[in-house]
PDB file of C-alpha atoms in Angstrom:
ATOM      1  CA  MET G   1     -23.723  45.079  -0.848  1.00  0.00           C
ATOM      2  CA  ARG G   2     -24.454  44.607  -4.519  1.00  0.00           C
ATOM      3  CA  ILE G   3     -22.891  47.376  -6.612  1.00  0.00           C
ATOM      4  CA  PHE G   4     -23.683  48.104 -10.254  1.00  0.00           C
ATOM      5  CA  ILE G   5     -21.170  50.289 -12.109  1.00  0.00           C
ATOM      6  CA  VAL G   6     -22.124  51.755 -15.479  1.00  0.00           C
ATOM      7  CA  HIS G   7     -18.862  52.758 -17.132  1.00  0.00           C
ATOM      8  CA  ALA G   8     -18.867  55.200 -20.059  1.00  0.00           C
ATOM      9  CA  HIS G   9     -15.436  55.940 -21.527  1.00  0.00           C
ATOM     10  CA  PRO G  10     -14.083  54.691 -24.881  1.00  0.00           C
ATOM     11  CA  GLU G  11     -10.461  54.272 -23.704  1.00  0.00           C
ATOM     12  CA  PRO G  12      -9.774  51.402 -21.260  1.00  0.00           C
ATOM     13  CA  ASN G  13      -6.516  53.019 -20.102  1.00  0.00           C
ATOM     14  CA  SER G  14      -8.157  56.363 -19.315  1.00  0.00           C
ATOM     15  CA  PHE G  15      -8.406  57.660 -15.771  1.00  0.00           C
ATOM     16  CA  ASN G  16     -12.081  56.740 -15.875  1.00  0.00           C
ATOM     17  CA  GLY G  17     -10.938  53.187 -16.543  1.00  0.00           C
ATOM     18  CA  ALA G  18      -8.550  53.400 -13.595  1.00  0.00           C
ATOM     19  CA  LEU G  19     -11.362  54.621 -11.334  1.00  0.00           C
ATOM     20  CA  THR G  20     -13.645  51.757 -12.323  1.00  0.00           C
ATOM     21  CA  ARG G  21     -10.898  49.192 -11.810  1.00  0.00           C
ATOM     22  CA  ALA G  22     -10.049  50.712  -8.417  1.00  0.00           C
ATOM     23  CA  ALA G  23     -13.696  50.569  -7.343  1.00  0.00           C
ATOM     24  CA  GLN G  24     -14.201  47.045  -8.603  1.00  0.00           C
ATOM     25  CA  GLY G  25     -11.036  45.801  -6.928  1.00  0.00           C
ATOM     26  CA  ALA G  26     -11.649  47.472  -3.575  1.00  0.00           C
ATOM     27  CA  LEU G  27     -15.296  46.432  -3.378  1.00  0.00           C
ATOM     28  CA  SER G  28     -14.635  42.844  -4.426  1.00  0.00           C
ATOM     29  CA  ALA G  29     -11.755  42.510  -1.961  1.00  0.00           C
ATOM     30  CA  ALA G  30     -14.085  43.698   0.809  1.00  0.00           C
ATOM     31  CA  GLY G  31     -16.624  40.997  -0.044  1.00  0.00           C
ATOM     32  CA  HIS G  32     -19.139  43.067  -2.005  1.00  0.00           C
ATOM     33  CA  GLU G  33     -20.678  41.850  -5.259  1.00  0.00           C
ATOM     34  CA  VAL G  34     -19.859  44.032  -8.256  1.00  0.00           C
ATOM     35  CA  VAL G  35     -21.289  44.063 -11.779  1.00  0.00           C
ATOM     36  CA  VAL G  36     -19.884  46.412 -14.427  1.00  0.00           C
ATOM     37  CA  SER G  37     -21.588  47.457 -17.648  1.00  0.00           C
ATOM     38  CA  ASP G  38     -18.767  48.857 -19.808  1.00  0.00           C
ATOM     39  CA  LEU G  39     -20.971  50.500 -22.415  1.00  0.00           C
ATOM     40  CA  TYR G  40     -18.335  51.012 -25.097  1.00  0.00           C
ATOM     41  CA  ALA G  41     -16.916  47.496 -24.671  1.00  0.00           C
ATOM     42  CA  MET G  42     -20.460  46.122 -24.867  1.00  0.00           C
ATOM     43  CA  GLY G  43     -21.190  48.084 -28.017  1.00  0.00           C
ATOM     44  CA  PHE G  44     -24.309  49.353 -26.280  1.00  0.00           C
ATOM     45  CA  ASN G  45     -26.739  50.980 -28.704  1.00  0.00           C
ATOM     46  CA  PRO G  46     -27.726  54.417 -27.336  1.00  0.00           C
ATOM     47  CA  VAL G  47     -30.407  55.070 -29.976  1.00  0.00           C
ATOM     48  CA  SER G  48     -33.954  54.867 -28.663  1.00  0.00           C
ATOM     49  CA  ASP G  49     -36.522  53.600 -31.183  1.00  0.00           C
ATOM     50  CA  ARG G  50     -38.693  50.551 -31.902  1.00  0.00           C
ATOM     51  CA  ARG G  51     -35.693  48.310 -31.351  1.00  0.00           C
ATOM     52  CA  ASN G  52     -36.244  48.963 -27.630  1.00  0.00           C
ATOM     53  CA  PHE G  53     -39.145  46.522 -27.728  1.00  0.00           C
ATOM     54  CA  THR G  54     -40.239  43.067 -28.771  1.00  0.00           C
ATOM     55  CA  THR G  55     -43.870  44.211 -28.523  1.00  0.00           C
ATOM     56  CA  VAL G  56     -45.778  46.788 -30.577  1.00  0.00           C
ATOM     57  CA  ARG G  57     -48.659  48.877 -29.292  1.00  0.00           C
ATOM     58  CA  ASP G  58     -49.158  51.181 -32.270  1.00  0.00           C
ATOM     59  CA  PRO G  59     -47.470  50.158 -35.545  1.00  0.00           C
ATOM     60  CA  ASN G  60     -48.477  53.403 -37.255  1.00  0.00           C
ATOM     61  CA  TYR G  61     -47.130  56.049 -34.872  1.00  0.00           C
ATOM     62  CA  TYR G  62     -44.201  55.720 -32.477  1.00  0.00           C
ATOM     63  CA  ARG G  63     -44.778  57.114 -28.992  1.00  0.00           C
ATOM     64  CA  GLN G  64     -41.962  55.951 -26.789  1.00  0.00           C
ATOM     65  CA  GLN G  65     -43.737  56.230 -23.447  1.00  0.00           C
ATOM     66  CA  ALA G  66     -46.808  54.430 -24.794  1.00  0.00           C
ATOM     67  CA  GLU G  67     -44.618  51.627 -26.141  1.00  0.00           C
ATOM     68  CA  GLU G  68     -42.755  51.475 -22.811  1.00  0.00           C
ATOM     69  CA  ALA G  69     -46.020  51.165 -20.925  1.00  0.00           C
ATOM     70  CA  ASN G  70     -47.133  48.376 -23.260  1.00  0.00           C
ATOM     71  CA  ALA G  71     -43.791  46.595 -22.921  1.00  0.00           C
ATOM     72  CA  ALA G  72     -43.949  46.892 -19.126  1.00  0.00           C
ATOM     73  CA  VAL G  73     -47.279  45.045 -19.108  1.00  0.00           C
ATOM     74  CA  HIS G  74     -46.269  42.387 -21.640  1.00  0.00           C
ATOM     75  CA  ASN G  75     -42.560  41.917 -20.747  1.00  0.00           C
ATOM     76  CA  GLY G  76     -41.730  43.320 -24.137  1.00  0.00           C
ATOM     77  CA  PHE G  77     -38.398  45.055 -23.626  1.00  0.00           C
ATOM     78  CA  ALA G  78     -35.536  44.113 -25.926  1.00  0.00           C
ATOM     79  CA  PRO G  79     -32.969  41.751 -24.355  1.00  0.00           C
ATOM     80  CA  ASP G  80     -30.232  44.390 -24.092  1.00  0.00           C
ATOM     81  CA  ILE G  81     -32.542  46.756 -22.198  1.00  0.00           C
ATOM     82  CA  GLN G  82     -34.003  44.042 -19.994  1.00  0.00           C
ATOM     83  CA  ALA G  83     -30.500  42.912 -19.020  1.00  0.00           C
ATOM     84  CA  GLU G  84     -29.624  46.422 -17.821  1.00  0.00           C
ATOM     85  CA  MET G  85     -32.947  46.767 -15.977  1.00  0.00           C
ATOM     86  CA  ASP G  86     -32.272  43.472 -14.220  1.00  0.00           C
ATOM     87  CA  LYS G  87     -28.953  44.852 -12.971  1.00  0.00           C
ATOM     88  CA  LEU G  88     -30.701  47.967 -11.619  1.00  0.00           C
ATOM     89  CA  PHE G  89     -33.225  45.899  -9.692  1.00  0.00           C
ATOM     90  CA  TRP G  90     -30.447  43.579  -8.477  1.00  0.00           C
ATOM     91  CA  CYS G  91     -28.157  46.259  -7.075  1.00  0.00           C
ATOM     92  CA  ASP G  92     -28.173  48.077  -3.758  1.00  0.00           C
ATOM     93  CA  ALA G  93     -26.128  50.946  -5.187  1.00  0.00           C
ATOM     94  CA  LEU G  94     -25.520  52.320  -8.674  1.00  0.00           C
ATOM     95  CA  ILE G  95     -22.378  54.149  -9.774  1.00  0.00           C
ATOM     96  CA  LEU G  96     -22.262  56.119 -13.025  1.00  0.00           C
ATOM     97  CA  GLN G  97     -18.626  56.507 -14.115  1.00  0.00           C
ATOM     98  CA  PHE G  98     -18.103  59.067 -16.865  1.00  0.00           C
ATOM     99  CA  PRO G  99     -16.183  62.103 -18.117  1.00  0.00           C
ATOM    100  CA  LEU G 100     -18.119  65.372 -18.205  1.00  0.00           C
ATOM    101  CA  TRP G 101     -18.592  66.140 -21.900  1.00  0.00           C
ATOM    102  CA  TRP G 102     -20.300  69.361 -22.960  1.00  0.00           C
ATOM    103  CA  PHE G 103     -21.632  69.869 -19.418  1.00  0.00           C
ATOM    104  CA  GLY G 104     -23.379  66.519 -19.420  1.00  0.00           C
ATOM    105  CA  LEU G 105     -23.276  62.775 -19.968  1.00  0.00           C
ATOM    106  CA  PRO G 106     -21.451  61.194 -22.888  1.00  0.00           C
ATOM    107  CA  ALA G 107     -24.006  60.298 -25.562  1.00  0.00           C
ATOM    108  CA  ILE G 108     -23.684  56.564 -24.960  1.00  0.00           C
ATOM    109  CA  LEU G 109     -24.564  56.990 -21.275  1.00  0.00           C
ATOM    110  CA  LYS G 110     -27.408  59.409 -21.985  1.00  0.00           C
ATOM    111  CA  GLY G 111     -28.742  56.845 -24.436  1.00  0.00           C
ATOM    112  CA  TRP G 112     -28.466  54.153 -21.765  1.00  0.00           C
ATOM    113  CA  VAL G 113     -30.632  56.291 -19.468  1.00  0.00           C
ATOM    114  CA  ASP G 114     -33.085  57.051 -22.287  1.00  0.00           C
ATOM    115  CA  ARG G 115     -33.568  53.364 -23.051  1.00  0.00           C
ATOM    116  CA  VAL G 116     -33.258  51.724 -19.624  1.00  0.00           C
ATOM    117  CA  PHE G 117     -35.138  54.213 -17.423  1.00  0.00           C
ATOM    118  CA  ALA G 118     -38.433  53.210 -19.015  1.00  0.00           C
ATOM    119  CA  SER G 119     -41.822  54.581 -18.079  1.00  0.00           C
ATOM    120  CA  GLY G 120     -45.088  52.723 -17.721  1.00  0.00           C
ATOM    121  CA  GLY G 121     -44.340  51.670 -14.175  1.00  0.00           C
ATOM    122  CA  ARG G 122     -41.248  49.593 -14.898  1.00  0.00           C
ATOM    123  CA  VAL G 123     -38.734  52.243 -13.799  1.00  0.00           C
ATOM    124  CA  TYR G 124     -41.095  55.190 -13.307  1.00  0.00           C
ATOM    125  CA  GLY G 125     -44.680  56.219 -13.925  1.00  0.00           C
ATOM    126  CA  GLY G 126     -48.023  55.671 -12.270  1.00  0.00           C
ATOM    127  CA  GLY G 127     -47.070  57.884  -9.341  1.00  0.00           C
ATOM    128  CA  LYS G 128     -43.681  56.180  -8.941  1.00  0.00           C
ATOM    129  CA  TRP G 129     -41.220  59.060  -8.947  1.00  0.00           C
ATOM    130  CA  TYR G 130     -38.811  60.921  -6.660  1.00  0.00           C
ATOM    131  CA  ASP G 131     -39.019  59.652  -3.055  1.00  0.00           C
ATOM    132  CA  ARG G 132     -41.871  57.333  -4.086  1.00  0.00           C
ATOM    133  CA  GLY G 133     -39.833  55.972  -6.959  1.00  0.00           C
ATOM    134  CA  VAL G 134     -39.217  52.388  -7.938  1.00  0.00           C
ATOM    135  CA  PHE G 135     -35.650  52.511  -6.616  1.00  0.00           C
ATOM    136  CA  SER G 136     -36.470  54.068  -3.248  1.00  0.00           C
ATOM    137  CA  GLY G 137     -34.096  52.598  -0.681  1.00  0.00           C
ATOM    138  CA  LYS G 138     -31.261  52.190  -3.181  1.00  0.00           C
ATOM    139  CA  ARG G 139     -28.309  54.554  -3.492  1.00  0.00           C
ATOM    140  CA  ALA G 140     -26.679  56.092  -6.566  1.00  0.00           C
ATOM    141  CA  MET G 141     -23.559  58.154  -7.181  1.00  0.00           C
ATOM    142  CA  CYS G 142     -21.852  59.870 -10.078  1.00  0.00           C
ATOM    143  CA  SER G 143     -18.076  59.501 -10.341  1.00  0.00           C
ATOM    144  CA  VAL G 144     -16.967  62.184 -12.772  1.00  0.00           C
ATOM    145  CA  THR G 145     -13.766  63.370 -14.380  1.00  0.00           C
ATOM    146  CA  ILE G 146     -13.806  67.048 -15.360  1.00  0.00           C
ATOM    147  CA  GLY G 147     -11.443  68.727 -17.794  1.00  0.00           C
ATOM    148  CA  GLY G 148     -10.991  72.008 -15.915  1.00  0.00           C
ATOM    149  CA  PRO G 149      -9.741  72.881 -12.424  1.00  0.00           C
ATOM    150  CA  PRO G 150     -12.125  73.468  -9.475  1.00  0.00           C
ATOM    151  CA  PRO G 151     -12.175  77.316  -9.511  1.00  0.00           C
ATOM    152  CA  ILE G 152     -13.793  77.486 -12.941  1.00  0.00           C
ATOM    153  CA  TYR G 153     -16.648  75.307 -11.611  1.00  0.00           C
ATOM    154  CA  SER G 154     -17.266  77.412  -8.503  1.00  0.00           C
ATOM    155  CA  ASP G 155     -20.044  79.884  -7.692  1.00  0.00           C
ATOM    156  CA  ARG G 156     -18.065  82.708  -9.307  1.00  0.00           C
ATOM    157  CA  GLY G 157     -16.284  80.567 -11.890  1.00  0.00           C
ATOM    158  CA  LEU G 158     -16.783  80.906 -15.616  1.00  0.00           C
ATOM    159  CA  ASN G 159     -18.563  77.555 -15.994  1.00  0.00           C
ATOM    160  CA  GLY G 160     -20.725  77.904 -12.900  1.00  0.00           C
ATOM    161  CA  PRO G 161     -21.120  75.616  -9.891  1.00  0.00           C
ATOM    162  CA  ILE G 162     -20.567  71.937 -10.622  1.00  0.00           C
ATOM    163  CA  ALA G 163     -23.606  71.099  -8.471  1.00  0.00           C
ATOM    164  CA  GLU G 164     -25.815  73.009 -10.902  1.00  0.00           C
ATOM    165  CA  ILE G 165     -24.234  71.300 -13.910  1.00  0.00           C
ATOM    166  CA  LEU G 166     -24.857  67.863 -12.391  1.00  0.00           C
ATOM    167  CA  PHE G 167     -28.376  68.726 -11.166  1.00  0.00           C
ATOM    168  CA  PRO G 168     -30.129  67.332 -14.275  1.00  0.00           C
ATOM    169  CA  ILE G 169     -28.348  64.005 -13.675  1.00  0.00           C
ATOM    170  CA  ASN G 170     -28.505  63.789  -9.886  1.00  0.00           C
ATOM    171  CA  HIS G 171     -32.022  65.152  -9.509  1.00  0.00           C
ATOM    172  CA  GLY G 172     -33.610  64.752 -12.940  1.00  0.00           C
ATOM    173  CA  MET G 173     -32.468  61.165 -13.557  1.00  0.00           C
ATOM    174  CA  LEU G 174     -31.285  59.434 -10.374  1.00  0.00           C
ATOM    175  CA  TYR G 175     -33.560  60.992  -7.751  1.00  0.00           C
ATOM    176  CA  PHE G 176     -36.428  61.054 -10.257  1.00  0.00           C
ATOM    177  CA  VAL G 177     -36.559  57.250 -10.262  1.00  0.00           C
ATOM    178  CA  GLY G 178     -36.190  57.009  -6.494  1.00  0.00           C
ATOM    179  CA  PHE G 179     -32.488  56.686  -5.761  1.00  0.00           C
ATOM    180  CA  THR G 180     -30.989  58.338  -2.704  1.00  0.00           C
ATOM    181  CA  VAL G 181     -28.260  60.386  -4.387  1.00  0.00           C
ATOM    182  CA  ILE G 182     -24.773  60.378  -2.915  1.00  0.00           C
ATOM    183  CA  GLU G 183     -22.561  63.436  -3.235  1.00  0.00           C
ATOM    184  CA  PRO G 184     -20.591  62.980  -6.482  1.00  0.00           C
ATOM    185  CA  PHE G 185     -16.955  61.960  -6.535  1.00  0.00           C
ATOM    186  CA  LEU G 186     -15.101  64.505  -8.666  1.00  0.00           C
ATOM    187  CA  VAL G 187     -11.654  64.449 -10.206  1.00  0.00           C
ATOM    188  CA  HIS G 188     -10.681  67.732 -11.830  1.00  0.00           C
ATOM    189  CA  ALA G 189      -8.206  67.858 -14.713  1.00  0.00           C
ATOM    190  CA  PRO G 190      -6.780  64.328 -14.332  1.00  0.00           C
ATOM    191  CA  ALA G 191      -4.639  64.846 -17.449  1.00  0.00           C
ATOM    192  CA  ARG G 192      -3.008  67.898 -15.875  1.00  0.00           C
ATOM    193  CA  ILE G 193      -2.114  66.556 -12.433  1.00  0.00           C
ATOM    194  CA  SER G 194       0.889  64.489 -11.392  1.00  0.00           C
ATOM    195  CA  ASP G 195       1.065  60.703 -11.096  1.00  0.00           C
ATOM    196  CA  GLY G 196       1.180  61.106  -7.328  1.00  0.00           C
ATOM    197  CA  GLU G 197      -1.965  63.216  -7.342  1.00  0.00           C
ATOM    198  CA  ARG G 198      -3.727  60.646  -9.509  1.00  0.00           C
ATOM    199  CA  ARG G 199      -2.735  57.891  -7.072  1.00  0.00           C
ATOM    200  CA  THR G 200      -4.142  59.995  -4.239  1.00  0.00           C
ATOM    201  CA  CYS G 201      -7.401  60.391  -6.140  1.00  0.00           C
ATOM    202  CA  LEU G 202      -7.611  56.635  -6.618  1.00  0.00           C
ATOM    203  CA  ASP G 203      -6.996  56.067  -2.913  1.00  0.00           C
ATOM    204  CA  ARG G 204      -9.745  58.563  -2.043  1.00  0.00           C
ATOM    205  CA  TYR G 205     -12.069  56.833  -4.472  1.00  0.00           C
ATOM    206  CA  ARG G 206     -11.436  53.431  -2.909  1.00  0.00           C
ATOM    207  CA  GLU G 207     -12.352  54.937   0.454  1.00  0.00           C
ATOM    208  CA  ARG G 208     -15.507  56.492  -1.019  1.00  0.00           C
ATOM    209  CA  VAL G 209     -16.848  53.331  -2.632  1.00  0.00           C
ATOM    210  CA  LEU G 210     -16.113  51.299   0.490  1.00  0.00           C
ATOM    211  CA  SER G 211     -18.236  53.777   2.463  1.00  0.00           C
ATOM    212  CA  ILE G 212     -21.012  53.950  -0.130  1.00  0.00           C
ATOM    213  CA  ALA G 213     -23.605  52.650   2.341  1.00  0.00           C
ATOM    214  CA  HIS G 214     -23.206  55.735   4.525  1.00  0.00           C
ATOM    215  CA  ALA G 215     -21.522  58.323   2.277  1.00  0.00           C
ATOM    216  CA  PRO G 216     -22.992  61.860   2.452  1.00  0.00           C
ATOM    217  CA  THR G 217     -26.079  62.366   0.314  1.00  0.00           C
ATOM    218  CA  ILE G 218     -27.763  65.297  -1.407  1.00  0.00           C
ATOM    219  CA  ALA G 219     -30.918  66.412   0.401  1.00  0.00           C
ATOM    220  CA  TYR G 220     -33.803  66.959  -2.009  1.00  0.00           C
ATOM    221  CA  PRO G 221     -37.374  67.907  -1.035  1.00  0.00           C
ATOM    222  CA  LYS G 222     -39.901  65.079  -0.850  1.00  0.00           C
ATOM    223  CA  LEU G 223     -43.135  65.019  -2.827  1.00  0.00           C
ATOM    224  CA  ALA G 224     -45.090  65.770   0.345  1.00  0.00           C
ATOM    225  CA  ASP G 225     -43.257  69.108   0.542  1.00  0.00           C
ATOM    226  CA  PHE G 226     -45.030  70.305  -2.636  1.00  0.00           C
ATOM    227  CA  ASP G 227     -48.609  71.474  -3.186  1.00  0.00           C
ATOM    228  CA  ASP G 228     -51.013  70.177  -5.838  1.00  0.00           C
ATOM    229  CA  THR G 229     -49.259  72.232  -8.519  1.00  0.00           C
ATOM    230  CA  HIS G 230     -45.872  70.771  -7.544  1.00  0.00           C
ATOM    231  CA  VAL G 231     -44.662  74.033  -6.058  1.00  0.00           C
ATOM    232  CA  LEU G 232     -42.940  73.962  -2.677  1.00  0.00           C
ATOM    233  CA  ARG G 233     -45.284  74.789   0.157  1.00  0.00           C
ATOM    234  CA  SER G 234     -44.588  77.931   2.155  1.00  0.00           C
ATOM    235  CA  VAL G 235     -42.702  77.320   5.373  1.00  0.00           C
TER     236      VAL G 235
END
């Protein structure tokens, strides 16, 4: 398989860094092809504006989706965005590696999504979304470190269920563009567990990435399950 890892942590020696290295090593040793975009090391610009494009549709008023649609037709995406798009189309599976910050993606990774998941038919649009999305047939997974222990992210926990916190990412970003979404790999409170527990987590992660082709997935309704107003049909 061809695996694309988007890594979003500023410290190379963090546990996120250890997870990415473990995945890259295990996958490469097993004969898979691996490409890593280390966003901080790349100095990736997360700000979405006219620098996204080499083309201009309307010089007087900036509408991002209109400019994306124009760039999709005229191959007008900036080189840094086009390079990341090429990796998405190349891969069989995408892994987002990140720490949960303020119940969401680090800004650099959110900016990567904002810029790279372009509309106008390149990554979505024109009826290409959810199970009819551009990346239908590909898999994607979030690998996430979380500051607190599991109970606080449970149904009755103070922060609420982790599945609900990750829903905007798993459903609203990955499934939205067509990926089959794998159950996330979670490491709770890596700074507060022992070295032995961290080694166990790394071993579990190696097993997970090596089984990425058939790892359990999140079942989301298909577009055909909704009526014309995009409300689920009655059973």
